[in-house]
Coordinates of C-alpha atoms in Angstrom, one line a residue:
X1 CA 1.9 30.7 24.0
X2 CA 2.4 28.8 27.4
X3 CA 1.2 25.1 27.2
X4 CA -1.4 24.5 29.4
X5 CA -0.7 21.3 31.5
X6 CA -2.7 18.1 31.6
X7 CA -4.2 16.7 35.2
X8 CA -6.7 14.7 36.7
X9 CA -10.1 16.6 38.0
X10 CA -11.9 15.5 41.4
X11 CA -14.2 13.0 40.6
X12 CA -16.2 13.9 43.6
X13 CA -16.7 17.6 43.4
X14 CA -15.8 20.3 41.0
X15 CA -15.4 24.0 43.5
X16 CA -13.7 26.9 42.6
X17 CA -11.6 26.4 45.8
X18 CA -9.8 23.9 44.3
X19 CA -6.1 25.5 43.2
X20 CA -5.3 25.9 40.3
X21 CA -2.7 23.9 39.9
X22 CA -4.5 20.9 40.6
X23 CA -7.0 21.7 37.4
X24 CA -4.6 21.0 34.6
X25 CA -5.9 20.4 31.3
X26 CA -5.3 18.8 28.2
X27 CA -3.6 21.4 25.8
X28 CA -6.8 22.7 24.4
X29 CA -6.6 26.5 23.2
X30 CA -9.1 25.4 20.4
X31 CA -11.4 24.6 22.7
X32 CA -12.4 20.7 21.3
X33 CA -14.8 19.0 23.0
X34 CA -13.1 15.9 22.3
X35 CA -9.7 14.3 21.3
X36 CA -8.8 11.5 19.1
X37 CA -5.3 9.5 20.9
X38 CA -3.0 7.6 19.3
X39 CA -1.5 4.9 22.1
X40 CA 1.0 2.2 21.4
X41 CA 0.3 -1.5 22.8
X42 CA 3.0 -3.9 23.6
X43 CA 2.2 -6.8 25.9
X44 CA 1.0 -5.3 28.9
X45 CA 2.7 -2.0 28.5
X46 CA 0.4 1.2 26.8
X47 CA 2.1 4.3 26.2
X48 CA 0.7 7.5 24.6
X49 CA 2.4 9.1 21.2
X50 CA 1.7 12.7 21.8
X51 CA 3.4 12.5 26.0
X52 CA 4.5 15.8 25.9
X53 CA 0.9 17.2 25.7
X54 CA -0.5 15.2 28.7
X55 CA 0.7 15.9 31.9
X56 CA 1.8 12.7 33.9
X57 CA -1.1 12.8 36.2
X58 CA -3.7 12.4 33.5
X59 CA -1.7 9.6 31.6
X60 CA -2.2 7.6 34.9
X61 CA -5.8 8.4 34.6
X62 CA -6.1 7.2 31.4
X63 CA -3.8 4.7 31.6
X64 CA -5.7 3.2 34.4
X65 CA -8.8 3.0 32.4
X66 CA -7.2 1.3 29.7
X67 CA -5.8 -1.3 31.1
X68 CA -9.5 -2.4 32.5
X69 CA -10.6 -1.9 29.1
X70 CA -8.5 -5.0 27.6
X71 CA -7.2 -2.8 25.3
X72 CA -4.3 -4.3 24.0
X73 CA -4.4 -4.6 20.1
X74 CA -3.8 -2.5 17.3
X75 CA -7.1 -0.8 16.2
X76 CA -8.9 -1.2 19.7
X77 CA -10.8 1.7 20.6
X78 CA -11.8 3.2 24.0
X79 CA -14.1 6.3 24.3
X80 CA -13.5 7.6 27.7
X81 CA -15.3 10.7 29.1
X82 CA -14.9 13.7 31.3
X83 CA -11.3 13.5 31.2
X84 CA -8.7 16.2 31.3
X85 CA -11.5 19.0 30.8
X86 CA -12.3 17.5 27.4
X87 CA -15.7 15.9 27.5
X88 CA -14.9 12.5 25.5
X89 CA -11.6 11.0 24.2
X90 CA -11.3 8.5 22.0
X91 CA -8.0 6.5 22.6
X92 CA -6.8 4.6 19.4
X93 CA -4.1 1.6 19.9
X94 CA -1.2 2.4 17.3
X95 CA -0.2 -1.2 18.1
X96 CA 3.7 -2.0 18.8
X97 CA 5.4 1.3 18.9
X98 CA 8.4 -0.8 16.7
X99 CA 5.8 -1.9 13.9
X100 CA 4.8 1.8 13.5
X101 CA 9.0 3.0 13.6
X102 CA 9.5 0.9 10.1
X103 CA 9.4 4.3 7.9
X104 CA 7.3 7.0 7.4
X105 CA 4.3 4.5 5.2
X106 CA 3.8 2.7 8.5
X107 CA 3.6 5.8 10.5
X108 CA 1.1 7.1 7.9
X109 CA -0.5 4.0 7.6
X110 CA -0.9 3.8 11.6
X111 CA -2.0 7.7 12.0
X112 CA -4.4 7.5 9.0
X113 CA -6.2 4.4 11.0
X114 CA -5.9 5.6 14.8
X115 CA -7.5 9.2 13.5
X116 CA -10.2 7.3 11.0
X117 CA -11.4 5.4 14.0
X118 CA -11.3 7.5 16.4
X119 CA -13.7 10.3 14.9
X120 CA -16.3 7.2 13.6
X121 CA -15.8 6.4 17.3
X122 CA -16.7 10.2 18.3
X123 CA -19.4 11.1 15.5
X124 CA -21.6 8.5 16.8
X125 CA -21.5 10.2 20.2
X126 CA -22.5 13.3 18.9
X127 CA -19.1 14.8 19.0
X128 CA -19.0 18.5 16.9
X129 CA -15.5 19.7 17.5
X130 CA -12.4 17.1 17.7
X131 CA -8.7 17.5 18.5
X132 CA -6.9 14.9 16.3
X133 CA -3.6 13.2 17.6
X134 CA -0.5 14.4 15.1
X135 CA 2.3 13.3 16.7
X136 CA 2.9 10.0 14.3
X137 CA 2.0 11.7 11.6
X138 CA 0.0 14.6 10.9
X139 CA -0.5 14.2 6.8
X140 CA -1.4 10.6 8.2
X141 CA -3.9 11.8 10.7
X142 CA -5.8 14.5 8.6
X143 CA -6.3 12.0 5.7
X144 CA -7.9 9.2 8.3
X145 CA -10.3 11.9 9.6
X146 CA -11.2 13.4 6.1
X147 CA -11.7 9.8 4.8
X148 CA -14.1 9.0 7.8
X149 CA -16.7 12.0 7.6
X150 CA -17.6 11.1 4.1
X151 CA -21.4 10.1 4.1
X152 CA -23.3 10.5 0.6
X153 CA -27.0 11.7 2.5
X154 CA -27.8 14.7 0.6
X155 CA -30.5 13.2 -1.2
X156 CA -31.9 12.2 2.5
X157 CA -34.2 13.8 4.4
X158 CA -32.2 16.5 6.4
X159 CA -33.0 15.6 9.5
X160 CA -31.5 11.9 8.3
X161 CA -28.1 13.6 7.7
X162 CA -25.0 13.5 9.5
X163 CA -23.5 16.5 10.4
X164 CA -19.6 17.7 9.8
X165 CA -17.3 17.6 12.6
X166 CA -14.9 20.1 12.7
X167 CA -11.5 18.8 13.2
X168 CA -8.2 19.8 14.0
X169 CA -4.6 19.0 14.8
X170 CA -3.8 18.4 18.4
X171 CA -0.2 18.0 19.5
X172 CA 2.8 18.2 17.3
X173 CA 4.2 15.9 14.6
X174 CA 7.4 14.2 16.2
X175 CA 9.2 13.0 13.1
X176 CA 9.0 16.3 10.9
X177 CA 11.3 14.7 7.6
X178 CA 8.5 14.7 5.0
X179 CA 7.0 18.2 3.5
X180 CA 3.7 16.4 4.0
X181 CA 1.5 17.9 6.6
X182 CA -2.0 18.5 8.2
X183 CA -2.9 21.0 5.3
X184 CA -1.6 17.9 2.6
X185 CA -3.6 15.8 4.0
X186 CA -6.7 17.0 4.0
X187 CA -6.1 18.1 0.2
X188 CA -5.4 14.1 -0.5
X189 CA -8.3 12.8 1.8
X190 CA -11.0 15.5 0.1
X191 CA -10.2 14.3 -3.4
X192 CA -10.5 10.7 -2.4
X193 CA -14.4 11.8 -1.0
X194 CA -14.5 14.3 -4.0
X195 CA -14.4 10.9 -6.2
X196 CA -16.9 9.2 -3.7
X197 CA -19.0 11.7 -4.7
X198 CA -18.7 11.5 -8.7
X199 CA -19.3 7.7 -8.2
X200 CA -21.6 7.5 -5.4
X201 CA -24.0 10.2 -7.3
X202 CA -27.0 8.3 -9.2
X203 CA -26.3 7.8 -13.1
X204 CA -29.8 9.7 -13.9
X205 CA -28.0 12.6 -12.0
X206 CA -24.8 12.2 -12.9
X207 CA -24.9 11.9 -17.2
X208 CA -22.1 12.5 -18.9
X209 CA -23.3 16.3 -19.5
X210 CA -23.7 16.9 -15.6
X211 CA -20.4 14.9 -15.0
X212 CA -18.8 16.9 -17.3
X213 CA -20.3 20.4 -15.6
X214 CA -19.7 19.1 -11.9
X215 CA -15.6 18.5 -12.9
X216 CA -15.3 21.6 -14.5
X217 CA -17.3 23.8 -11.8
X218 CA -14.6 22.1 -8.9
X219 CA -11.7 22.8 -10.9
X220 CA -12.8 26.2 -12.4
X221 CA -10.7 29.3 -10.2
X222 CA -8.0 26.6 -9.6
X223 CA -4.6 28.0 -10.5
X224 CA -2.6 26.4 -14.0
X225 CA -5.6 24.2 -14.8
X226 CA -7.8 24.3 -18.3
X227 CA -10.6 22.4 -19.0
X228 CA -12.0 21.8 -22.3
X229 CA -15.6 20.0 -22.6
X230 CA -15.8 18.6 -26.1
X231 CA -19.4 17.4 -27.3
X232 CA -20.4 14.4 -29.8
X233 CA -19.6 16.3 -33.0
X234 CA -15.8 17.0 -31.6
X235 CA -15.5 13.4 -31.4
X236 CA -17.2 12.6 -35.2
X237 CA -14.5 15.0 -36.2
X238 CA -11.7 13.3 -34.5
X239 CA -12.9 10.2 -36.1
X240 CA -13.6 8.5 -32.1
X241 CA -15.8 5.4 -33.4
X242 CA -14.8 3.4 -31.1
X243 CA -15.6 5.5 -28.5
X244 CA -19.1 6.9 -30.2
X245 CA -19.9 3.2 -30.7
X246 CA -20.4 2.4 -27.2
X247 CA -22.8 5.9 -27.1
X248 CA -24.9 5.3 -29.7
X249 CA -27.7 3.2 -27.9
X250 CA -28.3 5.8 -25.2
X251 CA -30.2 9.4 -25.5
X252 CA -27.4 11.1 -23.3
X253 CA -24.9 12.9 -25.5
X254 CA -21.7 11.8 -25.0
X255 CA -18.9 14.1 -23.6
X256 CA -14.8 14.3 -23.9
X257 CA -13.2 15.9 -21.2
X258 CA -9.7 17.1 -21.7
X259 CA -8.1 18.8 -18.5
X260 CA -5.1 20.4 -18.5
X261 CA -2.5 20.9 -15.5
X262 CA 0.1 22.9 -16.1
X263 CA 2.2 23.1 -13.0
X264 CA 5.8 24.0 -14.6
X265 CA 7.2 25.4 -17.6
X266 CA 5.8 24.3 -21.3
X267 CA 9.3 22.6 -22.6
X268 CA 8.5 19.8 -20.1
X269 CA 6.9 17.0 -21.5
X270 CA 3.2 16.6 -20.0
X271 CA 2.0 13.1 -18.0
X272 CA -1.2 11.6 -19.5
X273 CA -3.9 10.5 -17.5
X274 CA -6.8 8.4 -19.0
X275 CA -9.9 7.8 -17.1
X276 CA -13.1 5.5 -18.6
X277 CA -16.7 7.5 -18.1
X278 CA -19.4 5.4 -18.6
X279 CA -21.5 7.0 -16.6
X280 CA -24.1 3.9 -16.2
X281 CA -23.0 0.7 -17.8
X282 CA -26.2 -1.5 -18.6
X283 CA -23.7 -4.0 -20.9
X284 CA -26.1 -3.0 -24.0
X285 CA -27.4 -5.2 -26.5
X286 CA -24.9 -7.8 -24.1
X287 CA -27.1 -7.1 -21.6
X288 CA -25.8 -7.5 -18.0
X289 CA -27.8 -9.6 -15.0
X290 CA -30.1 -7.4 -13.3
X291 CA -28.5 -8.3 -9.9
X292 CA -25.8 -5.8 -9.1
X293 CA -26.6 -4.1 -12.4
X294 CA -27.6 -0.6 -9.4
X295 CA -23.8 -0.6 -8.9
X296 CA -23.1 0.2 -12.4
X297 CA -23.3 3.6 -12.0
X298 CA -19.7 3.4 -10.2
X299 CA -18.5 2.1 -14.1
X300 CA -16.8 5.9 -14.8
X301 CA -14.3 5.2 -11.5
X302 CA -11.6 5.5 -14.1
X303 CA -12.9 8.9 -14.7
X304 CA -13.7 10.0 -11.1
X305 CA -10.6 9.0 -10.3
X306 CA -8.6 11.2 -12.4
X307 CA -10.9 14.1 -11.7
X308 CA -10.1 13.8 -8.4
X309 CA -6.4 13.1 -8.7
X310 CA -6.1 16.7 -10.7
X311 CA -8.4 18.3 -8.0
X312 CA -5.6 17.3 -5.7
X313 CA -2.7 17.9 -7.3
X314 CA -4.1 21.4 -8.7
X315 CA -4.6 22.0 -4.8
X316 CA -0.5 21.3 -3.4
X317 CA 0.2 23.1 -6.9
X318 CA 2.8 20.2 -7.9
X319 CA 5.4 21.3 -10.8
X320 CA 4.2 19.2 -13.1
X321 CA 2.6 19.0 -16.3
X322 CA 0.0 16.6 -16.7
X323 CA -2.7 16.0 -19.9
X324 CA -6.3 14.2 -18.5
X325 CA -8.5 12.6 -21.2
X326 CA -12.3 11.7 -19.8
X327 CA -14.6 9.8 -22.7
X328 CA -18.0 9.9 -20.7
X329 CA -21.4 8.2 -22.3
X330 CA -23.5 5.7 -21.4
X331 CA -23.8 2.2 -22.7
X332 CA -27.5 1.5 -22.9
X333 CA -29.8 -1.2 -25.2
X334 CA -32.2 0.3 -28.1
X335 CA -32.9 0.4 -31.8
X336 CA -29.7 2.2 -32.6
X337 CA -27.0 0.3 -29.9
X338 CA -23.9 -1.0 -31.3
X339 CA -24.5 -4.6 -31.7
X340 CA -22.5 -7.8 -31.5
X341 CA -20.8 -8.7 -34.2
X342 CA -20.6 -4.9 -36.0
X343 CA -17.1 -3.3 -36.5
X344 CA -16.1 0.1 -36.0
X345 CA -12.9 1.8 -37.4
X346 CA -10.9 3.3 -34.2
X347 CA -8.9 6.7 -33.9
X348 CA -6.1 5.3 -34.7
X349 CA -7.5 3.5 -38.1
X350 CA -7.4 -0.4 -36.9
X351 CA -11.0 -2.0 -37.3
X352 CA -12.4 -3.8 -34.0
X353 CA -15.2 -6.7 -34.2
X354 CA -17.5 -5.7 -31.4
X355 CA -17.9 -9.5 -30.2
X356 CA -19.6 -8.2 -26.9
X357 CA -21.3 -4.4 -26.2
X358 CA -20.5 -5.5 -22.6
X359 CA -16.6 -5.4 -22.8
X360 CA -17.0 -1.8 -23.9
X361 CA -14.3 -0.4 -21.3
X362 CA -11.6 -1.8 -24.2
X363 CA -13.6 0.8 -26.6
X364 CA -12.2 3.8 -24.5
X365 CA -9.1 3.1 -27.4
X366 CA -9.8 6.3 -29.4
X367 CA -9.2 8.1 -25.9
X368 CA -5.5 6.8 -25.2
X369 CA -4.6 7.1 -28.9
X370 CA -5.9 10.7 -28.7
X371 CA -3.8 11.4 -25.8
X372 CA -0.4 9.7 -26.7
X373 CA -0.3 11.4 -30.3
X374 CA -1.4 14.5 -29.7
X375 CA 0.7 15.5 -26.5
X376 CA 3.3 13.2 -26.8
X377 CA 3.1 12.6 -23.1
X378 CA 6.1 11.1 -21.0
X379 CA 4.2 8.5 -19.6
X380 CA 0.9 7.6 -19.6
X381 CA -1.9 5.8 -16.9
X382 CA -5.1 4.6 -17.6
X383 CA -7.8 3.8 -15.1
X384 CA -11.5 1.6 -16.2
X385 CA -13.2 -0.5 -13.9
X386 CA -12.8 -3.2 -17.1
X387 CA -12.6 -6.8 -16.0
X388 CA -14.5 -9.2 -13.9
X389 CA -11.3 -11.3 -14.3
X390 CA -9.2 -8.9 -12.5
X391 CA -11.6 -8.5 -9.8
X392 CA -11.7 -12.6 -9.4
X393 CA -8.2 -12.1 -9.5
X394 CA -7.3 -9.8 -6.9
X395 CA -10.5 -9.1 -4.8
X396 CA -10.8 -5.3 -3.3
X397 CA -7.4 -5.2 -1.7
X398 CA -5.0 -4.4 -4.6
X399 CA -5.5 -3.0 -7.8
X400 CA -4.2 -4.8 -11.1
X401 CA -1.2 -2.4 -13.1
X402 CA 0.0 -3.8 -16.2
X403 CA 3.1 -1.5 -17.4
X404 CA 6.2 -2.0 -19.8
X405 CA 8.3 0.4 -17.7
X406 CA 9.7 -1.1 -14.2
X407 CA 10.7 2.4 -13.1
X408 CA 7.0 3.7 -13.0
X409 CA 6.0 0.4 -11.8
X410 CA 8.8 1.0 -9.0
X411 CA 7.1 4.7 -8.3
X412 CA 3.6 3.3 -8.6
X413 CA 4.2 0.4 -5.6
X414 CA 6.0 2.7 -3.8
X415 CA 3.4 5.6 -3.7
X416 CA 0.5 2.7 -3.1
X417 CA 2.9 2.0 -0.2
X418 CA 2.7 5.1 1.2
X419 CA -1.4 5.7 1.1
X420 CA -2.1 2.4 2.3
X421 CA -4.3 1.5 -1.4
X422 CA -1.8 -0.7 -3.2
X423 CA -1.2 -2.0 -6.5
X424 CA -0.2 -5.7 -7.8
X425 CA 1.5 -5.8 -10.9
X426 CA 0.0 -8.2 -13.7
X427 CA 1.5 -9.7 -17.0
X428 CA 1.1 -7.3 -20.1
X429 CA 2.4 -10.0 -23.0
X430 CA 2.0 -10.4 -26.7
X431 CA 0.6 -13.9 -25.8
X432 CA -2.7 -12.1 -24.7
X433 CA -3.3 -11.0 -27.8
X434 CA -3.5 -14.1 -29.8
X435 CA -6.9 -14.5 -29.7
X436 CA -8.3 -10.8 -30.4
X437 CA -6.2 -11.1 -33.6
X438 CA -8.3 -13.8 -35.0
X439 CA -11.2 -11.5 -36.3
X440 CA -12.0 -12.9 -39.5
X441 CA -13.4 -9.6 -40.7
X442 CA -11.4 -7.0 -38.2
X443 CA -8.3 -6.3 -37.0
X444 CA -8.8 -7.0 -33.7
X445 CA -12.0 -7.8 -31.8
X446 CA -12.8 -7.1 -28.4
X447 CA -13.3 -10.1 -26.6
X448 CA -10.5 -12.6 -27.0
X449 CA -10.8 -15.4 -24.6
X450 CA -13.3 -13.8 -22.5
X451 CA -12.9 -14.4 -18.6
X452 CA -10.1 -16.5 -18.7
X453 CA -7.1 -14.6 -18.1
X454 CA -9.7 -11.6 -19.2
X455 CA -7.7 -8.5 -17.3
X456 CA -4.3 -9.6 -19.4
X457 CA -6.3 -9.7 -22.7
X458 CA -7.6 -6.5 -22.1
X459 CA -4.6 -4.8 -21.3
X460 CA -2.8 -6.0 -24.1
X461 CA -6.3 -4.9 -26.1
X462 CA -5.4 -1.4 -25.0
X463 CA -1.8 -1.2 -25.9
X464 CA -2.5 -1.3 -29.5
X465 CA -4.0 2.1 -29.2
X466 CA -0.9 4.0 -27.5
X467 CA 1.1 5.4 -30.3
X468 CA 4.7 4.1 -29.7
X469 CA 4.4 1.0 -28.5
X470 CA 5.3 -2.2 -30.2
X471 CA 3.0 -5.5 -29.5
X472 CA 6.0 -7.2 -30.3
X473 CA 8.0 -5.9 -26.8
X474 CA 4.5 -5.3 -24.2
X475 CA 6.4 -5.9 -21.4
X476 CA 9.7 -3.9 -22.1
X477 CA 10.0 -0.6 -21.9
X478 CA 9.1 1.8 -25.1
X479 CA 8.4 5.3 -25.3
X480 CA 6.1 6.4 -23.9
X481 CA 5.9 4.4 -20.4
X482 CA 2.9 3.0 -19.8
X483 CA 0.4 1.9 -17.6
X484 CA -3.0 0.5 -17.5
X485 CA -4.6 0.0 -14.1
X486 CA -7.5 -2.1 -13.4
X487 CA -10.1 -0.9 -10.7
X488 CA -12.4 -3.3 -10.8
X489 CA -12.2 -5.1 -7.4
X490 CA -11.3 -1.5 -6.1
X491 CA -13.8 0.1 -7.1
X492 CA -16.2 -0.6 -4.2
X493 CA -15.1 -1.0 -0.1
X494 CA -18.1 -3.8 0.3
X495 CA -20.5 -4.1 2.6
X496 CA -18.7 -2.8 6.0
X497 CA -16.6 0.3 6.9
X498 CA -13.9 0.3 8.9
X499 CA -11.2 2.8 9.4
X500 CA -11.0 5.0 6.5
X501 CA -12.3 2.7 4.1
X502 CA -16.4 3.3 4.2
X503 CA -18.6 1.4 2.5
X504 CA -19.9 1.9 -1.0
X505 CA -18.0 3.4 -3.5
X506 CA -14.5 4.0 -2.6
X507 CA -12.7 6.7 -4.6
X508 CA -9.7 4.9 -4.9
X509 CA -6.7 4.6 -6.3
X510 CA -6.9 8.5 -6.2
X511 CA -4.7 9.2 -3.5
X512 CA -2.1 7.1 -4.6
X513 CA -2.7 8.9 -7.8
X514 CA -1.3 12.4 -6.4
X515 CA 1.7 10.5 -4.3
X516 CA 2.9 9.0 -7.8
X517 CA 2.8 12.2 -8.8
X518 CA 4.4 13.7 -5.9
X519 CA 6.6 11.4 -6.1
X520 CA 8.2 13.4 -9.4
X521 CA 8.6 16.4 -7.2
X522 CA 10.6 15.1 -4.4

């Protein structure tokens, strides 16, 4: 197919005796009525990143426009109209064309941005049908304008509800080295929304049972994957009281979801995934404050996250085997709550002093034990949105991974890296465990020194219920690896959107998630 040249129209008349020739438009056989472009900015120099697509005469147009604009810094937008035949264009600075040449996480990182804003930039003007700039990176640039359509209205009044724009690639990719693409990124920016979703969804219509329906109904027809919803009486059987205990005060049955992804051949050792479901978190007989308590629905991220992961990695049909275990209930006051000061016996047989119903994320125990002796997994990850202390710690910008392996740590940071939702690593030490040892009627109890140095404690907490692993060596790598993460500051983007991070629930780590394990397959 011929490309279809670029040019500036008359901007005093529009006749059909005007040649041809002259009337050159943006590349546009899709027929968009507006463009998302990526342009770098260096001093007083603006250069677009998909040139081959716009003729010279139209850059100058553009150009000219720009540089009126003050549009000089990355993330600077400038919605132009009536340009090139394509009704609005939303140019995007990429910032210095050097700071986006680092490597292919900075091109990402820069085309995920550029897209994001660009289509908020467009949506707002009504735009249905948008051309997306590719040429820095097209998995970069359908991520950034999946990310930015997600709006949780359906429970608006329809006329209140925003309508989808249908996007597509415009231009080509210039550095073609990765096997990621357009299609990859919409499959990684989808599952990020498709946990937005599970999160942003209120608890009274998203208990553990519908929770439990919703995941299996998106993954059901999905090739290699197996879910198995396990009720209350599974659990009793499996001897889950540490799990059950944090169930008891609420009328919701709880659910155990175990997902299987079975991407390669059965001698290879599976990947465990653990994901914390409480699908409203009141803090039980603990009661929390009543301010903020609204955004304790969010308090089964852990869960929606590794939904969401699977939904993505069942989608680029990965070779890999990976094992998902989801404990969902809800942890509610009443007459028959857990309450402090009770023990319950774990999966595993060690007794736990329930010091505080509020600190039940450390009771998703019977969960990881389940996991690492029953599939013997090669490595395991947990998610929980478990401690204030981690959120104090690292605010919403990173999220807290306490390992004992320094090769999935080195995977992990890189594939945070590479999706621009990053990871800090945080002590995992014996030391931690001191005080949860000194139960005088348990093994272990559940609070240890509370909010001081609260995310450590409860990581080391947690590693007494993966089979394998000695308390004696936390930080040194055993069989199986493993790693807990702590999404608690992540959990929500704030107040404010900007870019591809919206505000209210965010979804995330999931997309670093499916890079880690990408990250196998390379």
């Amino acid at each position: 197919m011929s490309r279809i040249l670029l040019g500036r129209l008359s901007s005093v008349r529009r006749t059909s005796t005007i040649p041809k020739f002259q009337r050159r438009l943006f590349s546009n056989a899709e027929k968009y009525d507006a463009l998302v472009l990526g342009a770098y900015t260096d001093a007083e120099e603006i250069a677009f990143s998909a040139t081959p697509d716009i003729s010279s005469a139209t850059q100058k147009v553009l150009l000219e426009q720009l540089a009126a604009s003050s549009f000089k810094k990355a993330g600077d937008v400038r919605t132009l109209y009536n340009v090139g035949g394509v009704k609005q264009v939303a140019v995007v600075s990429l910032g210095k064309k050097e700071d986006t040449d680092k490597g292919e996480a900075q091109q990402l990182a820069s085309a995920r941005m550029a897209s994001a804003l660009g289509i908020q930039a467009l949506r707002k003007q009504g735009a249905k049908s948008v051309g997306v700039d590719v040429s820095v990176s097209a998995h970069g640039a359908a991520e950034g304008a999946t990310l930015a359509q997600f709006a949780f209205d359906k429970l608006k009044n329809e006329k209140s509800r925003e309508e989808a724009i249908q996007v597509m690639p415009f231009s080509e990719t210039i550095t073609k080295d990765s096997n990621l693409d357009w299609e990859s990124g919409q499959i990684y920016g989808t599952s990020q929304n498709l946990a937005r979703m599970l999160m942003t969804t209120p608890s009274n219509l998203m208990t553990p049972k519908l929770f439990a329906e919703e995941v299996a109904y998106l993954l059901a027809g999905l090739e290699n994957v197996e879910v198995i919803v396990h009720d209350e009486e599974w659990a009793k059987r499996q001897n889950m009281n540490s799990f059950l205990s944090v169930a008891k005060g609420s009328d919701e049955a709880p659910r155990f979801l175990e997902i299987h992804y079975r991407g390669t051949t059965e001698d290879q050792a599976p990947h465990g995934l653990v994901g914390k479901g409480v699908t409203f978190d009141s803090g039980g007989i603990s009661i929390k404050p009543s301010n903020g308590m609204a955004l304790m629905k969010g308090d089964m991220g852990g869960a929606a996250t590794v939904a969401a992961a699977l939904y993505g990695i069942s989608r680029l049909q990965l070779p890999i085997n990976i094992v998902a275990s989801i404990p969902l209930c809800e942890n509610m006051p009443s007459g028959k709550a857990t309450k402090p000061g009770d023990v319950v016996r774990a999966m595993n047989g060690k007794s736990i002093e329930v010091m505080d119903t509020d600190a039940e994320g450390k009771l998703k125990a019977d969960a990881l034990y389940y996991t690492s002796s029953t599939f013997k997994p090669e490595s395991i990850i947990d998610l929980a949105t478990l401690t204030g202390a981690c959120m104090v710690a690292l605010g919403d910008v990173f999220t807290g991974a306490f390992t004992n392996s320094d090769e999935l740590w080195k995977r992990l940071n890189e594939s945070g890296n590479m999706t621009s939702d990053r990871f800090w690593r945080m002590p995992l030490d014996e030391g931690y465990l001191t005080e949860m040892k000194e139960s005088t009627v348990a093994d272990l109890n559940n609070l240890g020194k509370g909010r001081p140095g609260g995310a450590a404690s409860a990581a080391a907490f947690l590693s007494q219920f993966v089979e394998g692993l000695d308390a004696k060596t936390l930080g040194e790598l055993q069989n199986p690896a493993w790693c807990h993460l702590d999404i608690a500051g992540t959990m929500d983007d704030g107040p404010l959107t900007r870019g591809f991070n919206i505000k209210g629930m965010s979804g995330r780590p999931t997309r670093s998630l499916i890079e880690y394990y990408r990250s196998f397959t390379k």
